Short mmCIF file of C-alpha atoms and ligand atoms in Angstrom, two decimals:
data_model
loop_
_atom_site.label_atom_id
_atom_site.label_comp_id
_atom_site.label_asym_id
_atom_site.label_seq_id
_atom_site.Cartn_x
_atom_site.Cartn_y
_atom_site.Cartn_z
CA MET A 250 -19.34 23.61 20.80
CA LYS A 251 -18.78 21.13 18.00
CA VAL A 252 -17.29 17.70 18.69
CA ILE A 253 -16.37 15.52 15.70
CA ALA A 254 -15.64 11.80 15.83
CA ILE A 255 -13.53 10.38 13.02
CA ASN A 256 -14.17 6.72 12.31
CA GLY A 257 -11.00 5.08 11.03
CA SER A 258 -12.62 1.64 10.80
CA PRO A 259 -14.02 0.29 7.52
CA ARG A 260 -16.81 -1.48 9.43
CA PRO A 261 -19.81 0.80 9.93
CA ASN A 262 -21.39 -0.79 13.03
CA LYS A 263 -18.67 -2.68 14.82
CA ASN A 264 -16.45 -2.06 17.83
CA THR A 265 -14.85 1.26 16.90
CA VAL A 266 -18.08 2.98 15.82
CA GLN A 267 -19.98 1.74 18.86
CA LEU A 268 -17.40 3.34 21.13
CA LEU A 269 -17.29 6.54 19.07
CA ASN A 270 -21.06 6.88 19.29
CA LYS A 271 -20.78 6.62 23.08
CA ASP A 272 -18.07 9.28 23.10
CA LEU A 273 -20.40 11.53 21.15
CA ALA A 274 -23.30 10.73 23.51
CA GLY A 275 -21.07 11.85 26.40
CA ALA A 276 -20.18 15.06 24.58
CA GLN A 277 -23.87 15.67 23.76
CA ALA A 278 -24.82 15.16 27.41
CA ALA A 279 -22.33 17.95 28.17
CA GLY A 280 -24.02 20.21 25.61
CA ALA A 281 -22.06 19.55 22.40
CA GLU A 282 -23.29 19.46 18.85
CA THR A 283 -21.75 16.28 17.41
CA GLU A 284 -20.96 14.58 14.13
CA LEU A 285 -19.55 11.16 13.24
CA ILE A 286 -17.48 11.10 10.04
CA SER A 287 -16.53 7.73 8.55
CA LEU A 288 -13.41 7.80 6.41
CA TYR A 289 -13.72 4.62 4.36
CA PRO A 290 -16.56 5.77 2.06
CA LEU A 291 -14.41 8.79 1.07
CA GLN A 292 -12.03 8.86 -1.90
CA TYR A 293 -8.76 10.50 -0.94
CA ARG A 294 -5.04 9.95 -0.64
CA GLY A 295 -2.31 10.96 1.76
CA CYS A 296 0.14 13.88 1.49
CA VAL A 297 1.90 14.15 -1.91
CA SER A 298 4.75 16.29 -0.57
CA CYS A 299 3.98 19.29 -2.81
CA PHE A 300 4.81 21.66 0.07
CA TYR A 301 2.16 24.18 -0.99
CA CYS A 302 1.31 24.43 2.71
CA LYS A 303 4.88 25.53 3.49
CA ARG A 304 5.40 28.14 0.72
CA LYS A 305 6.22 31.63 1.92
CA ASP A 306 4.04 33.19 -0.81
CA LYS A 307 0.95 31.15 0.15
CA GLU A 308 -1.25 30.98 3.19
CA HIS A 309 0.04 28.36 5.61
CA GLY A 310 -2.40 25.82 6.97
CA THR A 311 -4.07 24.88 3.69
CA CYS A 312 -3.74 21.50 2.00
CA ILE A 313 -4.09 22.21 -1.72
CA ILE A 314 -5.17 18.69 -2.76
CA LYS A 315 -8.85 18.71 -3.71
CA ASP A 316 -10.70 15.50 -2.97
CA ASP A 317 -13.26 14.11 -0.50
CA LEU A 318 -10.96 14.92 2.42
CA THR A 319 -10.85 18.66 1.63
CA PRO A 320 -14.14 19.58 3.39
CA ILE A 321 -13.35 17.20 6.26
CA ILE A 322 -10.05 18.99 6.94
CA GLU A 323 -11.94 22.29 7.07
CA GLN A 324 -14.46 20.80 9.50
CA LEU A 325 -11.64 19.50 11.71
CA LYS A 326 -10.00 22.93 11.78
CA SER A 327 -13.21 24.49 13.04
CA ALA A 328 -13.99 21.72 15.60
CA ASP A 329 -13.82 22.38 19.34
CA ALA A 330 -12.80 18.78 20.09
CA ILE A 331 -12.07 15.66 18.05
CA ILE A 332 -12.20 11.92 18.75
CA TRP A 333 -9.97 9.72 16.59
CA GLY A 334 -11.27 6.14 16.44
CA SER A 335 -9.19 3.36 14.94
CA PRO A 336 -8.94 -0.39 14.99
CA ILE A 337 -5.36 -1.50 15.48
CA TYR A 338 -3.96 -2.85 12.20
CA PHE A 339 -0.47 -4.35 12.45
CA SER A 340 0.10 -2.60 15.76
CA ASN A 341 -0.84 0.85 14.51
CA ILE A 342 -3.75 3.02 13.39
CA THR A 343 -5.32 2.17 10.03
CA ALA A 344 -3.63 3.46 6.86
CA THR A 345 -6.82 5.40 6.07
CA LEU A 346 -6.64 7.38 9.30
CA GLN A 347 -2.88 7.82 8.86
CA ALA A 348 -3.52 9.37 5.40
CA LEU A 349 -5.89 11.88 7.00
CA PHE A 350 -3.22 12.78 9.57
CA GLU A 351 -0.65 13.31 6.80
CA ARG A 352 -2.94 15.86 5.19
CA PHE A 353 -4.53 17.52 8.22
CA LEU A 354 -1.49 17.59 10.50
CA PHE A 355 1.22 18.30 7.93
CA SER A 356 -0.65 21.26 6.40
CA ASN A 357 -0.90 22.80 9.86
CA TYR A 358 2.67 21.97 10.80
CA ILE A 359 5.38 24.47 9.94
CA TYR A 360 9.17 24.19 9.73
CA SER A 361 9.55 27.24 11.91
CA ALA A 362 11.97 27.63 14.78
CA ASP A 363 9.33 29.72 16.56
CA VAL A 364 6.03 27.82 16.35
CA PRO A 365 5.27 24.20 15.40
CA SER A 366 1.66 24.81 14.38
CA VAL A 367 -0.27 27.35 12.30
CA LEU A 368 -3.63 26.03 13.46
CA GLY A 369 -4.08 29.14 15.60
CA LYS A 370 -6.05 27.35 18.30
CA THR A 371 -5.92 24.42 20.71
CA ILE A 372 -8.11 21.42 19.88
CA PRO A 373 -8.43 18.79 22.62
CA SER A 374 -8.74 15.27 21.22
CA ALA A 375 -8.85 11.61 22.20
CA PHE A 376 -7.73 8.39 20.56
CA ILE A 377 -10.03 5.38 20.88
CA TYR A 378 -8.30 2.16 19.87
CA THR A 379 -9.95 -1.25 19.45
CA MET A 380 -7.95 -4.46 18.98
CA ASN A 381 -7.83 -8.23 19.14
CA MET A 382 -4.93 -8.12 21.58
CA THR A 383 -5.41 -8.57 25.27
CA GLU A 384 -4.03 -5.87 27.54
CA GLU A 385 -1.10 -8.15 28.42
CA GLN A 386 -0.31 -8.71 24.71
CA SER A 387 -0.48 -4.96 24.08
CA TYR A 388 2.52 -4.58 26.39
CA GLN A 389 4.31 -7.62 24.90
CA PHE A 390 3.90 -6.14 21.40
CA HIS A 391 4.92 -2.63 22.50
CA LEU A 392 1.69 -1.12 21.25
CA ARG A 393 2.10 2.14 23.16
CA GLU A 394 5.53 2.66 21.60
CA SER A 395 4.06 2.12 18.09
CA LEU A 396 1.34 4.70 18.70
CA ALA A 397 3.50 7.28 20.49
CA PRO A 398 4.77 9.10 17.34
CA ILE A 399 1.33 9.93 15.91
CA GLU A 400 0.03 10.84 19.37
CA ALA A 401 3.04 13.17 19.79
CA SER A 402 2.33 14.84 16.43
CA VAL A 403 -1.30 15.39 17.41
CA HIS A 404 -0.07 16.87 20.71
CA ARG A 405 2.38 19.21 18.96
CA ILE A 406 0.05 20.47 16.25
CA LEU A 407 -3.29 20.53 18.08
CA GLY A 408 -1.63 22.01 21.15
CA VAL A 409 -2.62 19.55 23.87
CA GLU A 410 -1.82 15.92 24.67
CA PRO A 411 -4.60 13.64 23.42
CA LEU A 412 -6.51 11.35 25.77
CA LYS A 413 -6.16 7.64 24.97
CA TYR A 414 -8.43 4.64 25.47
CA TYR A 415 -7.68 1.03 24.56
CA ALA A 416 -10.52 -1.49 24.10
CA TYR A 417 -8.87 -4.93 24.18
CA ASN A 418 -9.81 -8.38 22.99
CA THR A 419 -12.70 -7.24 20.79
CA VAL A 420 -15.06 -9.63 19.02
CA GLN A 421 -14.16 -9.59 15.32
CA PHE A 422 -16.78 -11.97 13.85
CA ASP A 423 -20.40 -12.62 14.81
CA ASP A 424 -19.85 -16.30 13.96
CA TYR A 425 -16.27 -17.47 14.37
CA SER A 426 -17.09 -20.89 12.88
CA LYS A 427 -17.35 -19.31 9.42
CA PHE A 428 -13.73 -18.11 9.43
CA GLU A 429 -10.34 -19.72 9.95
CA SER A 430 -9.76 -18.40 13.44
CA SER A 431 -8.31 -21.28 15.43
CA ILE A 432 -5.97 -18.99 17.38
CA PHE A 433 -9.07 -17.60 19.10
CA SER A 434 -11.69 -19.16 21.33
CA GLU A 435 -15.10 -17.77 20.35
CA SER A 436 -16.52 -18.49 23.79
CA ASP A 437 -13.59 -16.77 25.55
CA LYS A 438 -13.91 -13.78 23.22
CA LYS A 439 -17.66 -13.47 23.80
CA ALA A 440 -17.27 -13.94 27.56
CA TYR A 441 -14.63 -11.19 27.62
CA ARG A 442 -16.94 -8.86 25.69
CA GLU A 443 -19.82 -9.66 28.04
CA ALA A 444 -17.60 -8.78 31.00
CA HIS A 445 -15.81 -5.72 29.60
CA PHE A 446 -17.49 -4.01 26.66
CA GLU A 447 -20.07 -2.23 28.81
CA GLU A 448 -17.21 -0.70 30.79
CA ASP A 449 -15.49 0.30 27.52
CA LEU A 450 -18.70 2.06 26.50
CA ASN A 451 -18.95 3.80 29.91
CA GLN A 452 -15.36 4.96 29.62
CA ALA A 453 -16.03 6.25 26.10
CA PHE A 454 -19.03 8.24 27.40
CA GLN A 455 -16.82 9.81 30.07
CA ILE A 456 -14.14 10.68 27.53
CA GLY A 457 -16.77 12.57 25.52
CA GLN A 458 -17.65 14.55 28.64
CA GLN A 459 -13.98 15.18 29.51
CA LEU A 460 -13.29 16.47 26.01
CA MET A 461 -16.15 18.94 26.36
CA ASP A 462 -14.68 20.15 29.68
CA SER A 463 -11.32 20.71 27.93
CA ALA A 464 -12.96 22.38 24.93
CA GLN A 465 -14.74 24.81 27.25
CA LYS A 466 -11.46 25.56 29.02
CA TYR A 467 -9.62 26.34 25.77
CA ASN A 468 -12.50 28.42 24.40
CA LYS A 469 -12.64 30.77 27.40
C1 FMN B 329 -5.82 -5.74 8.44
C2 FMN B 329 -6.03 -6.03 9.90
C3 FMN B 329 -4.95 -5.99 10.76
C4 FMN B 329 -5.12 -6.20 12.13
N1 FMN B 329 -4.04 -6.13 12.96
C5 FMN B 329 -4.21 -6.26 14.29
C6 FMN B 329 -3.09 -6.14 15.18
O1 FMN B 329 -1.95 -5.92 14.77
N2 FMN B 329 -3.32 -6.29 16.50
C7 FMN B 329 -4.59 -6.53 17.00
O2 FMN B 329 -4.74 -6.62 18.21
N3 FMN B 329 -5.67 -6.62 16.19
C8 FMN B 329 -5.50 -6.50 14.85
N4 FMN B 329 -6.60 -6.57 14.02
C9 FMN B 329 -7.95 -6.73 14.62
C10 FMN B 329 -8.72 -5.42 14.80
O3 FMN B 329 -7.90 -4.41 15.35
C11 FMN B 329 -9.91 -5.60 15.74
O4 FMN B 329 -10.73 -6.64 15.28
C12 FMN B 329 -10.70 -4.30 15.85
O5 FMN B 329 -11.47 -4.29 17.03
C13 FMN B 329 -11.62 -4.10 14.65
O6 FMN B 329 -12.37 -2.91 14.81
P1 FMN B 329 -13.83 -2.79 14.15
O7 FMN B 329 -14.66 -3.88 14.78
O8 FMN B 329 -14.30 -1.44 14.51
O9 FMN B 329 -13.65 -2.96 12.70
C14 FMN B 329 -6.43 -6.43 12.65
C15 FMN B 329 -7.54 -6.48 11.76
C16 FMN B 329 -7.33 -6.29 10.40
C17 FMN B 329 -8.53 -6.34 9.46
#
């Protein structure tokens, strides 16, 4: 069983990656082979609307653009489970992860009255979100409503509703005094992390295990 984590954060060792590594540790503990793929070092763009993937005389399910994302899309298609990690940028996933979804999801989506997906399999997945917002603010800013459309597309095309985990009130800077950041209290941020981040990591580990359970179910 192969479980892939996609890192949609530009920062290689910060909140999102730490949680993704715990997800993968959970999947490994359940017997998975795992891989973390970071998107920001890759050179690629989103869908260019060429509709090659929808032509009747071509094989559906192939994105014809050739760039650094091409082998990643192939890896995702052969994965048994996927974890999508993203910081929240302007109340949504990062543009870099969105561009991957345009390519990976749209090429496997079909304008057919019969079937929505040509993927030919079910891939369980989970979204891990990290953000400055507190949980209360996430409701005030309607975060779940902003994320619902991409989660619904993942559900439709990968065949199963994704799991979701929200890590709130993350620490953004090691030293807040170096940055204009007067809307935050560094001590409150660090105290929150001290009290909650371990639990976020535990939850991430469990999500990795849950995804492996689902992957085994769909591979029977
Ligand atoms: C361009 C940009 C936009 C952001 N927008 C939001 C936002 O709308 N809401 C929020 O809660 N945090 C926002 N943040 C903060 C990040 O989501 C947060 O620091 C996250 O945990 C960073 O993940 P990382 O440590 O893995 O990079 C933003 C950060 C950046 C750089």
